[in-house]
Coordinates of C-alpha atoms in Angstrom, one line a residue:
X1 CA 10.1 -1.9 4.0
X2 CA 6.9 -2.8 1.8
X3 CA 4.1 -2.0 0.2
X4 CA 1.0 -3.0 -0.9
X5 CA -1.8 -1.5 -3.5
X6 CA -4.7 -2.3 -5.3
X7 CA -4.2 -0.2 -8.7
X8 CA -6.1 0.6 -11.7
X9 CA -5.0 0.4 -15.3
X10 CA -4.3 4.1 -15.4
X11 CA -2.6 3.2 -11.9
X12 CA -5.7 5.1 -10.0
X13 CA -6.2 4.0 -6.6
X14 CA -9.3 5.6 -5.1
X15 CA -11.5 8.4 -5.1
X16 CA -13.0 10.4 -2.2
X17 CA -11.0 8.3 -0.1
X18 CA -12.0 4.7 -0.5
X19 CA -11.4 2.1 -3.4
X20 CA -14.1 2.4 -6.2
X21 CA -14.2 -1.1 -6.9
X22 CA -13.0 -3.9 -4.2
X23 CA -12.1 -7.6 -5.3
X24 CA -12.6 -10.6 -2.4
X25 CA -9.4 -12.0 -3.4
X26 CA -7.4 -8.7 -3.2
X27 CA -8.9 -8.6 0.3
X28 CA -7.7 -12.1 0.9
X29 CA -4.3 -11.4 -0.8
X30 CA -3.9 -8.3 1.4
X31 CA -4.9 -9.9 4.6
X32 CA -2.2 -13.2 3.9
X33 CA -0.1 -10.3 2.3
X34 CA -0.1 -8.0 5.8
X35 CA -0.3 -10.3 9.0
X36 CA 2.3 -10.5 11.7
X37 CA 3.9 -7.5 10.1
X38 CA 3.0 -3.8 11.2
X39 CA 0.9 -1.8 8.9
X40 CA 1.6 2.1 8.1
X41 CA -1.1 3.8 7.3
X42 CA -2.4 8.0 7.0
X43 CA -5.3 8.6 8.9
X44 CA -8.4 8.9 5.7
X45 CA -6.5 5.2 5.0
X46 CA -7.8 4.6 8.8
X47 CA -11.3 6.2 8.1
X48 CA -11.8 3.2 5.8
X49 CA -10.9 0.2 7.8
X50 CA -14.4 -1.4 9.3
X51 CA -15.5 0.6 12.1
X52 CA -12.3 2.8 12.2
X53 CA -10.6 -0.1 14.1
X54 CA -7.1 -1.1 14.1
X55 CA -6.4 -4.6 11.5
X56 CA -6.3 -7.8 14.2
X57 CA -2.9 -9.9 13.8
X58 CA -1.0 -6.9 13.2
X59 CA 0.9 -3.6 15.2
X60 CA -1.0 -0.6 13.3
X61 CA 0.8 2.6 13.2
X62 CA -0.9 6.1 11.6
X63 CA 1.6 8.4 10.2
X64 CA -0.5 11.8 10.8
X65 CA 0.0 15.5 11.5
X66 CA -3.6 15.4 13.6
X67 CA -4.1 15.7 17.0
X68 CA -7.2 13.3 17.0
X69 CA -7.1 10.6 19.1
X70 CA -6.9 6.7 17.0
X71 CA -7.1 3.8 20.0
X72 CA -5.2 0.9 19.6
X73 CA -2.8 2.7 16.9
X74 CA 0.6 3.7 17.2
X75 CA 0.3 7.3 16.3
X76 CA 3.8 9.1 14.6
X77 CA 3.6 12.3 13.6
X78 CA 6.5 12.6 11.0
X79 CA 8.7 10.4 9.0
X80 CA 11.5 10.8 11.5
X81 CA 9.0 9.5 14.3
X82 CA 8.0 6.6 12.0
X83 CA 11.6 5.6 11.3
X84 CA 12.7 5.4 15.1
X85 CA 9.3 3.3 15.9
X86 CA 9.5 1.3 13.5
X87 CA 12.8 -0.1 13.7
X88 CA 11.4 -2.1 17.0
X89 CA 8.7 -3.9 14.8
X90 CA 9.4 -6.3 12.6
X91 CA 8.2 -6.8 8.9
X92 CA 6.5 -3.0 7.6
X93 CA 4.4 -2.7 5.0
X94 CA 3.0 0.4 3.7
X95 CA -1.0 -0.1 3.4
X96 CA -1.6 4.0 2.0
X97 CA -3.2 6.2 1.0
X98 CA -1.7 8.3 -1.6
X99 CA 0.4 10.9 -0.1
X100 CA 1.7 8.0 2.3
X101 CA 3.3 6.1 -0.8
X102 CA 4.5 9.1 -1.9
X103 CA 6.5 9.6 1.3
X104 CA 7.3 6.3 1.8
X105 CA 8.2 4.8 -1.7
X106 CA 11.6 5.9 -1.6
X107 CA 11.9 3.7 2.0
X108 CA 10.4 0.7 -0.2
X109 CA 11.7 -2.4 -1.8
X110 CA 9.3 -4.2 -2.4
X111 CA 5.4 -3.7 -3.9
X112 CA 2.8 -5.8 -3.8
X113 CA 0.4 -4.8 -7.0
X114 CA -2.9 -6.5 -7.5
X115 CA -3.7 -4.5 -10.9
X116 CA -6.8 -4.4 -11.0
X117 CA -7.9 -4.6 -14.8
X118 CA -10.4 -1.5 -15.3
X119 CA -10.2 2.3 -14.9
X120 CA -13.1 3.7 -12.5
X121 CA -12.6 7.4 -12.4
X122 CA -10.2 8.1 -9.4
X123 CA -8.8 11.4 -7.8
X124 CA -5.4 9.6 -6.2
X125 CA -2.9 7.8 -8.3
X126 CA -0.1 5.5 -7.3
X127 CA 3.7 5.9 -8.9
X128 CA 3.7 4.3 -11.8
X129 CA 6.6 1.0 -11.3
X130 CA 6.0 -0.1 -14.6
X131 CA 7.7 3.3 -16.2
X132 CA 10.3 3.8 -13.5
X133 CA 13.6 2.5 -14.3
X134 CA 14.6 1.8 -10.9
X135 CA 11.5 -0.8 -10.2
X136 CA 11.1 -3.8 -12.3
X137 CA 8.2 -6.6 -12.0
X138 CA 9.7 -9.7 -10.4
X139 CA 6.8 -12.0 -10.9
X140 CA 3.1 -12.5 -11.0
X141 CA 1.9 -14.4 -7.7
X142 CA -2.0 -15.1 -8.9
X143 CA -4.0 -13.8 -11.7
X144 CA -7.4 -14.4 -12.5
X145 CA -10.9 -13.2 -12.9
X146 CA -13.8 -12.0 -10.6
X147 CA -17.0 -10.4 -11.8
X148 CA -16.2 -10.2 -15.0
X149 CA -12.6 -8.0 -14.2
X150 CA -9.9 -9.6 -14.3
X151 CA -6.7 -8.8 -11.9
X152 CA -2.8 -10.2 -11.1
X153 CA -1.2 -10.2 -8.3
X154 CA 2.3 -8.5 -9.4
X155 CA 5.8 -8.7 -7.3
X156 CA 7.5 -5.5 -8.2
X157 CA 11.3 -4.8 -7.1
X158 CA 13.5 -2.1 -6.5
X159 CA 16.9 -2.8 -9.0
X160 CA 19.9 -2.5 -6.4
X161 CA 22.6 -0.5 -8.4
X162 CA 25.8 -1.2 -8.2
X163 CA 28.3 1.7 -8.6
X164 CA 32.2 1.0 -9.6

């Protein structure tokens, strides 16, 4: 499975449950970054997409504990539920929001990371890969400059250990 974030430099990822500051070409990288796959998502992750509606050119699943109704989602209401779903889909990737990359990091091996290169004041943090001896940044796919912030687009890996 995948993932992909927009992060900070203090690796900050939103507040009050939307991104603080939104580049065109993360969109863009996001969008290439995410289609024909199926998307995992929590439900305030949902609240954000444009009108509430599911991303076209992809299978959208909400991992949720709510009872509320989300038409044209796959709705799972545990990790268990996710994991027998998803095995019929495809390509994953893990879209957020905080506490669903905290459940489903460990599930990851790779993360898409378009560090974005300023620190708006945030109340939900992503893992930092950059300290975590089992991740380790396997490339740079685009870096570059937009309003005056400047971003990459990082490739970060989980190190497969090998034991004796």
């Amino acid at each position: 499975m995948d993932l992909i974030v927009a992060v900070y430099d203090d690796w900050g990822i939103g507040k009050d449950g939307t991104q603080p500051i939104k580049l065109k070409a993360d969109r863009k990288f996001f969008m290439m970054a995410t289609l024909d796959s199926t998307i995992i998502a929590g439900r305030k992750t949902i609240e954000d997409f444009p009108n509430k509606e599911p991303l076209g050119g992809r299978i959208n699943v909400v991992l949720t504990r709510s009872d509320e109704s989300f038409p044209g989602f796959t709705v799972c209401k545990s990790i268990e539920q996710l994991n027998d779903v998803h095995a019929l889909c495809g390509r994953k990737v893990v879209i957020g929001g905080g506490s669903i990359y905290e459940q489903l990091l460990p599930q990851c091996d790779t993360a898409y990371v378009t560090k974005i290169h300023c620190t708006p004041e945030s109340d939900t943090f992503f893992h930092n890969l950059d300290e975590d001896p089992e991740w380790f940044l396997s490339g740079v796919a685009e870096s570059g400059e937009e309003d005056g912030i400047k971003y990459e687009m990082c490739v970060y890996r989980r190190r497969k250990f090998l034991y004796a």
